[in-house]
mmCIF file of C-alpha atoms in Angstrom:
data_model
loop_
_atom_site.group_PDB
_atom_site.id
_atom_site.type_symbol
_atom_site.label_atom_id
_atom_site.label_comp_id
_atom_site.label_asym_id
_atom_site.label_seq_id
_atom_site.Cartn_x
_atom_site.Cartn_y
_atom_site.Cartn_z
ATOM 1 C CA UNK A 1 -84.303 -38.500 34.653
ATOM 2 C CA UNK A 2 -83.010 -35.387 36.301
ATOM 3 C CA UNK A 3 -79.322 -35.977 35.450
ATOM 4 C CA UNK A 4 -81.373 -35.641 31.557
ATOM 5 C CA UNK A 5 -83.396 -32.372 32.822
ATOM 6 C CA UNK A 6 -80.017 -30.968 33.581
ATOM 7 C CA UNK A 7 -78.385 -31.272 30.653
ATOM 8 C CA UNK A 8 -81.252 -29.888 28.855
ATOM 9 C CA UNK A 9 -81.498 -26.979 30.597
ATOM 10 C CA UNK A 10 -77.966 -26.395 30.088
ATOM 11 C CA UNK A 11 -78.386 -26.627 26.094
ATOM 12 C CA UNK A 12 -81.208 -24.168 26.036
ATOM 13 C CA UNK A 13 -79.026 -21.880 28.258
ATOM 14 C CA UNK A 14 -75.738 -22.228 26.150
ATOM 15 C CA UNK A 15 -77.821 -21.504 23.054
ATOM 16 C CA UNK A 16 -79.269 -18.527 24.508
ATOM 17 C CA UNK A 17 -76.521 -16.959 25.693
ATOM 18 C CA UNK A 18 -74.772 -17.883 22.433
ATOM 19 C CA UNK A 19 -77.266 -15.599 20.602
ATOM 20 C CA UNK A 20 -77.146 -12.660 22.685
ATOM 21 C CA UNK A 21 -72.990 -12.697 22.391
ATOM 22 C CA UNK A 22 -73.602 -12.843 18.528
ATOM 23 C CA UNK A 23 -76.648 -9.739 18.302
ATOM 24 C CA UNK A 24 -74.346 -7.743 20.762
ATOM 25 C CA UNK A 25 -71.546 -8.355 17.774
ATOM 26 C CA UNK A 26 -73.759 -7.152 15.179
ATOM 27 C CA UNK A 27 -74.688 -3.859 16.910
ATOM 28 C CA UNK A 28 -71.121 -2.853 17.634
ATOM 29 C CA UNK A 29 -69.890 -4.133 13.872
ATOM 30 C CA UNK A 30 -69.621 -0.750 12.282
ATOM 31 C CA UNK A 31 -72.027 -0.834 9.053
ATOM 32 C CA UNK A 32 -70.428 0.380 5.821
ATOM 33 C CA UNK A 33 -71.624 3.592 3.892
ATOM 34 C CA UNK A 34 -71.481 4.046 0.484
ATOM 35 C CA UNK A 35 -69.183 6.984 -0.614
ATOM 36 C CA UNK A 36 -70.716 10.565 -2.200
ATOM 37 C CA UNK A 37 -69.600 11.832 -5.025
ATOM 38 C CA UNK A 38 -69.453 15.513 -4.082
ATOM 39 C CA UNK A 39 -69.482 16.418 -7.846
ATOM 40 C CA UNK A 40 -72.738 15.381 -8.449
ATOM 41 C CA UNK A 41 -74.244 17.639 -5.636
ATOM 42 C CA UNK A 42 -75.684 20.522 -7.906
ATOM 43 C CA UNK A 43 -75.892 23.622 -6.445
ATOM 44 C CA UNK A 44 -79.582 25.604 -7.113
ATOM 45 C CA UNK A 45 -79.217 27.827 -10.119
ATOM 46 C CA UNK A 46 -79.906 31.221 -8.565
ATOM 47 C CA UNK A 47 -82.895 32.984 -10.330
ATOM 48 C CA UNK A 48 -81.804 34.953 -13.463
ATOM 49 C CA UNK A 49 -81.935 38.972 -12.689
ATOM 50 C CA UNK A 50 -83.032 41.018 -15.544
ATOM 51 C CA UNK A 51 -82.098 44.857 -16.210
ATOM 52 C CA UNK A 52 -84.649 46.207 -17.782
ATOM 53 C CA UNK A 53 -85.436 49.081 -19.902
ATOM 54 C CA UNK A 54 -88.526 50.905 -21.683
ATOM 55 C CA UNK A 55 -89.440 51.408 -24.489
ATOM 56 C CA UNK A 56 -92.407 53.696 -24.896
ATOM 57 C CA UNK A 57 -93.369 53.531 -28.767
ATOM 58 C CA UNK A 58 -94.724 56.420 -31.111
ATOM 59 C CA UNK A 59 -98.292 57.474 -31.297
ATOM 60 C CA UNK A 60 -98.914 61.125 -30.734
ATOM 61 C CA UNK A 61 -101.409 61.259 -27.989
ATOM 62 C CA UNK A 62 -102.013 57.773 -28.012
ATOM 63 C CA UNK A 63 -99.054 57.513 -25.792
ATOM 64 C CA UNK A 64 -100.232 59.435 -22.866
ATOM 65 C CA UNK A 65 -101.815 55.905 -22.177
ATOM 66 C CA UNK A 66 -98.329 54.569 -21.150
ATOM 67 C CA UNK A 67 -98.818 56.065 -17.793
ATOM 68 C CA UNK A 68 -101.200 53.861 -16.819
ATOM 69 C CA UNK A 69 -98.273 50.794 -17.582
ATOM 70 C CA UNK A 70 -95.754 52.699 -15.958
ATOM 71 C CA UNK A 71 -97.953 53.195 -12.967
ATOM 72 C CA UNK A 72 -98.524 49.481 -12.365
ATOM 73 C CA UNK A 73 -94.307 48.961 -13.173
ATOM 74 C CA UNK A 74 -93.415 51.206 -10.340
ATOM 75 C CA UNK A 75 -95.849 49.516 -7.923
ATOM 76 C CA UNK A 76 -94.648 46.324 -8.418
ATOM 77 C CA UNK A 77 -91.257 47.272 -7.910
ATOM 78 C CA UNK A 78 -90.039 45.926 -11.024
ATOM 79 C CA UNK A 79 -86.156 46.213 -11.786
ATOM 80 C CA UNK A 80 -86.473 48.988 -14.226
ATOM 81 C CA UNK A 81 -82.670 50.703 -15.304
ATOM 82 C CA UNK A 82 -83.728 52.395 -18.434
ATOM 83 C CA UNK A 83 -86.230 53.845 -19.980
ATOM 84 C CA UNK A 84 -86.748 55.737 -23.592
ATOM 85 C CA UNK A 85 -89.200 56.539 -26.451
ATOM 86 C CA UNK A 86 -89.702 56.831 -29.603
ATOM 87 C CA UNK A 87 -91.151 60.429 -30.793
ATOM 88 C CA UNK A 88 -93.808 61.335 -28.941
ATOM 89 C CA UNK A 89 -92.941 58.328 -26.503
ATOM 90 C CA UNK A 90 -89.809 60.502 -25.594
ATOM 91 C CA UNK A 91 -92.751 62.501 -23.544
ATOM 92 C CA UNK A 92 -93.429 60.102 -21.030
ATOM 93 C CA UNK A 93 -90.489 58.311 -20.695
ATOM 94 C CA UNK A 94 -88.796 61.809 -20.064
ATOM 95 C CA UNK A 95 -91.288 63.191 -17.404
ATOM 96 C CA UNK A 96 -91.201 59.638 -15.735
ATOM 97 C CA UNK A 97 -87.580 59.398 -15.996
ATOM 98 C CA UNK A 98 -87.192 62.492 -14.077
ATOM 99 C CA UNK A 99 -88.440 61.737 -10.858
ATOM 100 C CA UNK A 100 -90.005 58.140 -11.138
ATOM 101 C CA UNK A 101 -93.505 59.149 -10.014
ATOM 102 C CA UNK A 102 -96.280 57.754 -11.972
ATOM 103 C CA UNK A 103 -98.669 60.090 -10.480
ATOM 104 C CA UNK A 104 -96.392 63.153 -11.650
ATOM 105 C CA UNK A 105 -96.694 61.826 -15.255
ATOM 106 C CA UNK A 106 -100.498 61.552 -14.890
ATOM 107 C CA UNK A 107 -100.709 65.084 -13.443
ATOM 108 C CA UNK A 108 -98.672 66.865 -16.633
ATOM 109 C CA UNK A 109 -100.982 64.677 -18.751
ATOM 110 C CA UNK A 110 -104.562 66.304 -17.133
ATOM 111 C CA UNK A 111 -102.892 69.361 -17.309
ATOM 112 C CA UNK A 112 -103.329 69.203 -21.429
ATOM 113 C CA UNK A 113 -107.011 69.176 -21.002
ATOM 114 C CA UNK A 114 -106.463 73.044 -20.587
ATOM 115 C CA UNK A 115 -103.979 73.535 -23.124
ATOM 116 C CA UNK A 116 -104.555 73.588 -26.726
ATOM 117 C CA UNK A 117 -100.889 72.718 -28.448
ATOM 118 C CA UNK A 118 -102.758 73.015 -32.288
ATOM 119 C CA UNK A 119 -101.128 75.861 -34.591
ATOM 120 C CA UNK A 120 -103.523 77.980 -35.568
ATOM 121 C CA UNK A 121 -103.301 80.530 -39.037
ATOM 122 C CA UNK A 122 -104.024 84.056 -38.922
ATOM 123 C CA UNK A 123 -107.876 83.596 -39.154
ATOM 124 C CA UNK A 124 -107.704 81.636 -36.011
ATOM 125 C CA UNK A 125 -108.577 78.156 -37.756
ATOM 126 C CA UNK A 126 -107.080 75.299 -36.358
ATOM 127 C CA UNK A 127 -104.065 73.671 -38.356
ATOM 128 C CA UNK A 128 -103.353 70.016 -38.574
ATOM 129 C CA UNK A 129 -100.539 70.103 -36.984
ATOM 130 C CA UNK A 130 -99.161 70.937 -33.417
ATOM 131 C CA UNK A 131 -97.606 74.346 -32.670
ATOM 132 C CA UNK A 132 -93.968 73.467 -31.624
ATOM 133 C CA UNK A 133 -93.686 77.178 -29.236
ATOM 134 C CA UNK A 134 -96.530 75.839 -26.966
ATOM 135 C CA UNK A 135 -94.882 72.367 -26.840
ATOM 136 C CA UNK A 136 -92.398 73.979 -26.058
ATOM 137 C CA UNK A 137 -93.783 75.996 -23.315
ATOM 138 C CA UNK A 138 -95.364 73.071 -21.897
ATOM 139 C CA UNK A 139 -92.336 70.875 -21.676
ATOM 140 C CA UNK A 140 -90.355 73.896 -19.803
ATOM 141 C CA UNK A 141 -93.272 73.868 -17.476
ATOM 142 C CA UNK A 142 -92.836 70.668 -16.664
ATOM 143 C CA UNK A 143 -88.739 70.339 -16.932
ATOM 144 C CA UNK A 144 -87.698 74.056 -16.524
ATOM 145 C CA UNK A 145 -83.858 74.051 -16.734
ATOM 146 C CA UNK A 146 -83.368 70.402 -15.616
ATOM 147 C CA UNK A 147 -80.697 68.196 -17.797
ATOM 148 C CA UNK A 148 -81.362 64.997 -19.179
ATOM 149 C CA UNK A 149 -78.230 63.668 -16.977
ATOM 150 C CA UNK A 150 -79.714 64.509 -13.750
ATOM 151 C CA UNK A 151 -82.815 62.704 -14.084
ATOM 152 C CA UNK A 152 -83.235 59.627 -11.608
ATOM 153 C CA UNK A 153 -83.646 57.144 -14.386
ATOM 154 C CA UNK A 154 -81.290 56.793 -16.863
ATOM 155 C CA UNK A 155 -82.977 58.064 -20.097
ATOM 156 C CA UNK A 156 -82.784 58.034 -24.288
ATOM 157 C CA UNK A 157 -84.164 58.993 -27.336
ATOM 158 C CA UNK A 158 -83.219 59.208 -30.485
ATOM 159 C CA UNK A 159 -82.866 61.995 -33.443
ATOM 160 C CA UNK A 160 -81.953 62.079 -36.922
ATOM 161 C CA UNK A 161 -79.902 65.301 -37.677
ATOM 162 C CA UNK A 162 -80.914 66.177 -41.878
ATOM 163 C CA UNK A 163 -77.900 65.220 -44.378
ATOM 164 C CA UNK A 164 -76.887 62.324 -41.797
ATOM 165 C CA UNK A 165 -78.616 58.965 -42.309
ATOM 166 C CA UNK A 166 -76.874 58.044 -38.779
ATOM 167 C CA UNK A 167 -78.996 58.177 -35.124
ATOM 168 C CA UNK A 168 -77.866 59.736 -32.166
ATOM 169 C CA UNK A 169 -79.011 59.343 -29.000
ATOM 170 C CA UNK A 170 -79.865 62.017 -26.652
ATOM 171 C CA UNK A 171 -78.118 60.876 -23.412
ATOM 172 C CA UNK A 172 -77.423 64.386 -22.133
ATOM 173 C CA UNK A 173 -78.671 67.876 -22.899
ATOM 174 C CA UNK A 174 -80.704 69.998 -21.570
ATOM 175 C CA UNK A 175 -84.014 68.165 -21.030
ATOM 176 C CA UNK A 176 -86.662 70.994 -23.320
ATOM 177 C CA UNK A 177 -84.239 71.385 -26.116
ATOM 178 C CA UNK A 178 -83.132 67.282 -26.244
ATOM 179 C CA UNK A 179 -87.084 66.500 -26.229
ATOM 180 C CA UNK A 180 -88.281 69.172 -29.101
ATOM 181 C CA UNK A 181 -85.406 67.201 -31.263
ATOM 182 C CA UNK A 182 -87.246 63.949 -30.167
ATOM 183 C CA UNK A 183 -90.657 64.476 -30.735
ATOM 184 C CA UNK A 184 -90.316 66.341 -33.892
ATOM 185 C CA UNK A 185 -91.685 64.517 -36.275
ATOM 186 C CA UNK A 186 -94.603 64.454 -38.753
ATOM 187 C CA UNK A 187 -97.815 64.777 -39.055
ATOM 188 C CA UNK A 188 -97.961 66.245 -35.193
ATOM 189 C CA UNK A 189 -95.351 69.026 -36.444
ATOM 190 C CA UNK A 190 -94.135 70.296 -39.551
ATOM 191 C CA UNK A 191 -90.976 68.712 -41.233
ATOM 192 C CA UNK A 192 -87.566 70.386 -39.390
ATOM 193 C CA UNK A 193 -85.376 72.198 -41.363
ATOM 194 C CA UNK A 194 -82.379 70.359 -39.525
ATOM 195 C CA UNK A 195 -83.348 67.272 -37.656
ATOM 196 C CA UNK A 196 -86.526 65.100 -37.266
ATOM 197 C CA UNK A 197 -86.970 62.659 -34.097
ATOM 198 C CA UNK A 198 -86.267 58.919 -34.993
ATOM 199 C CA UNK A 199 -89.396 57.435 -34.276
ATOM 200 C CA UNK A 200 -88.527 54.366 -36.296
ATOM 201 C CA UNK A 201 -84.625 53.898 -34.801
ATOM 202 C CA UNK A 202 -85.724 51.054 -32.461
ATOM 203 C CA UNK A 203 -82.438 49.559 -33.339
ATOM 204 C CA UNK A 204 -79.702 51.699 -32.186
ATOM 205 C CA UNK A 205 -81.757 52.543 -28.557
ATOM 206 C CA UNK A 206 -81.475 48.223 -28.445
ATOM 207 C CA UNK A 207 -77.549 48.490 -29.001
ATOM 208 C CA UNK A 208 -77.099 51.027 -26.653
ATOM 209 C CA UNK A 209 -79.456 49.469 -24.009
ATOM 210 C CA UNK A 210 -76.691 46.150 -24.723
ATOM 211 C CA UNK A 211 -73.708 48.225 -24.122
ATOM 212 C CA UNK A 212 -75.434 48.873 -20.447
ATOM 213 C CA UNK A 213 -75.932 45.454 -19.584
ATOM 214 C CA UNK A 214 -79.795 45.377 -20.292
ATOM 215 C CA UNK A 215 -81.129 41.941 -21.084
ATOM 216 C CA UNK A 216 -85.233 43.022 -21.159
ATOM 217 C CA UNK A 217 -86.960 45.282 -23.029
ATOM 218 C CA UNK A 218 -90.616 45.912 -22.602
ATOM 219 C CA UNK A 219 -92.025 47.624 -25.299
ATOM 220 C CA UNK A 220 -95.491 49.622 -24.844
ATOM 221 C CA UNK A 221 -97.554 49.935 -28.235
ATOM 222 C CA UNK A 222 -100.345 52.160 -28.578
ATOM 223 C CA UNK A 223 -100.386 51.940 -32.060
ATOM 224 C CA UNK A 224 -101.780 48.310 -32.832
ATOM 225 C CA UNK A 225 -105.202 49.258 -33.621
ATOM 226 C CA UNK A 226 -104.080 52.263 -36.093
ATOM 227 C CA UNK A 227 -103.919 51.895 -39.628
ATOM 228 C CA UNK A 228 -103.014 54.012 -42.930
ATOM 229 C CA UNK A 229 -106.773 54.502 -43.547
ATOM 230 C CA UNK A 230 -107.402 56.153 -39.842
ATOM 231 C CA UNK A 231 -104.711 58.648 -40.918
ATOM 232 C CA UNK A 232 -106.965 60.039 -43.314
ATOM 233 C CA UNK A 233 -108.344 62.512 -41.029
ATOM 234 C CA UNK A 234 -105.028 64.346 -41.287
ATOM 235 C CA UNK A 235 -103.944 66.003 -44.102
ATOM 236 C CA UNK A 236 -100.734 63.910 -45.302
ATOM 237 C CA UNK A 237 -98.497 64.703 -48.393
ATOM 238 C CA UNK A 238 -97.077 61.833 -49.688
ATOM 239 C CA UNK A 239 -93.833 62.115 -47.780
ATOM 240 C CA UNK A 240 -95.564 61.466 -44.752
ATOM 241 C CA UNK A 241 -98.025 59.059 -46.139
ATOM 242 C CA UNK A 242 -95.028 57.231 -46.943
ATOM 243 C CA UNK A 243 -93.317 57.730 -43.396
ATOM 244 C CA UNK A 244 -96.457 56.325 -41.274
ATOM 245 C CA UNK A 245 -96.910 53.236 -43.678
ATOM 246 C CA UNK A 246 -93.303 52.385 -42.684
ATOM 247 C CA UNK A 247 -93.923 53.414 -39.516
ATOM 248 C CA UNK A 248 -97.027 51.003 -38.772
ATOM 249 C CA UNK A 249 -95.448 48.203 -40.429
ATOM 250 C CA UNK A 250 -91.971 48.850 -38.181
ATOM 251 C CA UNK A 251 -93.895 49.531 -34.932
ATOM 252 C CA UNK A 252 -95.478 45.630 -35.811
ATOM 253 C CA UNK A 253 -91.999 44.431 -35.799
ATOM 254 C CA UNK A 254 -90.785 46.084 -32.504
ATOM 255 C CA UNK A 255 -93.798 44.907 -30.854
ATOM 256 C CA UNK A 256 -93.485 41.367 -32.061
ATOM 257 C CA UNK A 257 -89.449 40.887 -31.312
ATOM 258 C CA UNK A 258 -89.360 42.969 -27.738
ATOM 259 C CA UNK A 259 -89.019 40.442 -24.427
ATOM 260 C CA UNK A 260 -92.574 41.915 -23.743
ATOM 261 C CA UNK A 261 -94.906 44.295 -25.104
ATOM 262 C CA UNK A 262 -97.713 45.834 -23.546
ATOM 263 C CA UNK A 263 -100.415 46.431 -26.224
ATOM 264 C CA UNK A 264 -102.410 49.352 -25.312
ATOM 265 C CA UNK A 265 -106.312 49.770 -26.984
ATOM 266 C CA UNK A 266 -105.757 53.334 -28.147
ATOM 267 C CA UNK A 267 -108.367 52.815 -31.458
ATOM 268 C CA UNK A 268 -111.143 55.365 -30.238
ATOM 269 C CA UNK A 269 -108.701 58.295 -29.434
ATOM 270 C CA UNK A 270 -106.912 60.194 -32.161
ATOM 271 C CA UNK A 271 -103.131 61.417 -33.057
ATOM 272 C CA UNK A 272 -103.744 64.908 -31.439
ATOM 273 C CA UNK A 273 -106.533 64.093 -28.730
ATOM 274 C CA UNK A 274 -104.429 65.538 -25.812
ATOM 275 C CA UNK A 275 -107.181 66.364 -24.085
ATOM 276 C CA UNK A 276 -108.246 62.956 -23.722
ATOM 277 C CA UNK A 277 -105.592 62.096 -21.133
ATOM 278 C CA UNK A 278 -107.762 60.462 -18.685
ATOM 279 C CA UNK A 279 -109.423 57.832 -21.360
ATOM 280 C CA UNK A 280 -105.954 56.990 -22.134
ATOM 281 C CA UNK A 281 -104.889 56.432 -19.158
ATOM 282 C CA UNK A 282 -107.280 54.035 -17.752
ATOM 283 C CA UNK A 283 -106.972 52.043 -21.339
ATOM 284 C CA UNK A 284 -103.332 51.541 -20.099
ATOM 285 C CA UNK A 285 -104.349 51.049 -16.702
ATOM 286 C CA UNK A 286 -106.347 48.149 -18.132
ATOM 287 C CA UNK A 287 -103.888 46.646 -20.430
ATOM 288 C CA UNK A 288 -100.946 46.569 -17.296
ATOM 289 C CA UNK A 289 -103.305 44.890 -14.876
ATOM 290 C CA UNK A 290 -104.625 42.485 -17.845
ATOM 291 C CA UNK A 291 -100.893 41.585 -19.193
ATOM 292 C CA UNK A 292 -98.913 41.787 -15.984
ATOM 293 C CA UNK A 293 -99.007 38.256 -15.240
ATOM 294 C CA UNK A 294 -97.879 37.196 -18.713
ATOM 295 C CA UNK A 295 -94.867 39.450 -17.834
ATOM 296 C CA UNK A 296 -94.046 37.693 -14.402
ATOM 297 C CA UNK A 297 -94.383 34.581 -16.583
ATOM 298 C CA UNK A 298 -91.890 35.551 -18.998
ATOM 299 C CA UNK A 299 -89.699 37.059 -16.358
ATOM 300 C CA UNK A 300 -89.175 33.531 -14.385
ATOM 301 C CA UNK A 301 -88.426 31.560 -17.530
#
């Protein structure tokens, strides 16, 4: 009976031991890994950076309301490296251009509300059409002899010399003299003898922003709401008639094919309501803080 007890106990203890020997093996039995292919670790795409450039579009007075979209732009720190307009546009984009603050562009703009820039005959009746010596004036009040080259922003607009069907831009020059070229164009002034500003050359300022390296343009519209029939408070021969129809139906276009566009409400203010600069502003103010977000949205796509 015990010689039986022994053995027993001498089974269990083999067996025991037995397992132990073979669970220490399987700890120390290195365990296999399964190779990486390093080419199929794919690095994060870094975010896309965009240079990019403004276009303020045409619109008289109307345009005084860009101020309120280049106000929220400069807060929010976005990654502008050009900016430019198209005939009266050329106004804002030049005084912001020059020393990048919003509230300096705001401040020329009140300053209209004291200036009357309407030609008047020599009964003192108002003309329909803006005297181009107190533009003048007003833009060397604001620029004095300051160049177009030495502004802080790089800057554009563009002119059509008579007898030339070509553009050119106005990258340099001094800042009054490359502006009056710019802005000159009807109804606000008479027709030039020599030149009109190329409100509807969206085309060659989008070449030239390529050949900088500028992949965005935002364009800022205050013309939307404006159509051939509003005209008819101004006294249009057909020339111009013709020029604004084309005009309309182009500024449609630039709006509709720019990265962005910010559409500014400008309906209840007229061509030549300069002295209107603080409804204008707040319109634009509006349409920034309304559309901003779509922007970021575009921006990160």
């Amino acid at each position: 009976m015990l010689k039986t007890l022994l053995i027993s106990i001498f089974l269990i203890t083999s067996c025991s031991n037995l397992k132990v020997r073979t669970a220490d093996r399987s700890k120390s039995t290195p365990q296999k890994t399964e190779s990486v292919d390093q080419t199929e670790i794919l690095k994060p795409e870094k975010p896309k950076v965009y240079n990019i450039a403004i276009i303020i579009g045409p619109g008289g007075a109307k345009t005084m309301g860009s101020a309120g979209v280049l106000k929220l732009l400069a807060d929010e720190d976005i990654n502008i490296k050009y900016v430019s307009g198209l005939g009266w546009g050329a106004l804002p984009a030049a005084i912001f251009a020059n020393n990048l603050k919003p509230h300096e562009l705001e401040w020329q703009f009140y300053k209209l509300k004291k200036m009357s820039l309407r030609s008047k005959n020599f009964m003192g009746s108002i003309r329909d059409y803006l005297d181009p010596n107190k533009v003048e004036n007003y833009t060397k009040q604001i620029f004095a002899s300051k160049k177009i080259q030495d502004f802080k922003l790089a800057f554009a607009c563009p002119v059509i010399l008579k007898g030339s069907n070509s553009t050119t831009l106005k990258l340099s020059d001094q800042a009054t003299k490359g502006l009056m070229m710019c802005l000159d164009h009807p109804p606000l002034f008479k027709r030039a003898d020599h030149h009109t500003g190329a409100a509807l050359s969206y085309g060659p300022l989008a070449e030239h922003f390529e050949s900088k390296d500028i992949n965005f343009i935002i364009y800022i519209d205050s013309l939307s709401s404006l159509t051939v029939e509003d005209l008819s408070k101004v006294k249009l021969g057909s020339k111009d008639k013709a020029y604004w129809q084309r005009l309309l139906k182009l500024n449609k276009h630039y709006s509709e094919h720019s990265d962005f566009t910010f559409t500014v409400d400008a309906g209840n203010y007229d061509l030549f309501g300069f002295n209107q600069a603080s409804g204008l502003i707040s319109q634009g103010e509006q349409a920034a803080k309304s559309q901003f977000k779509s922007l970021v949205k575009k921006l990160k796509e």
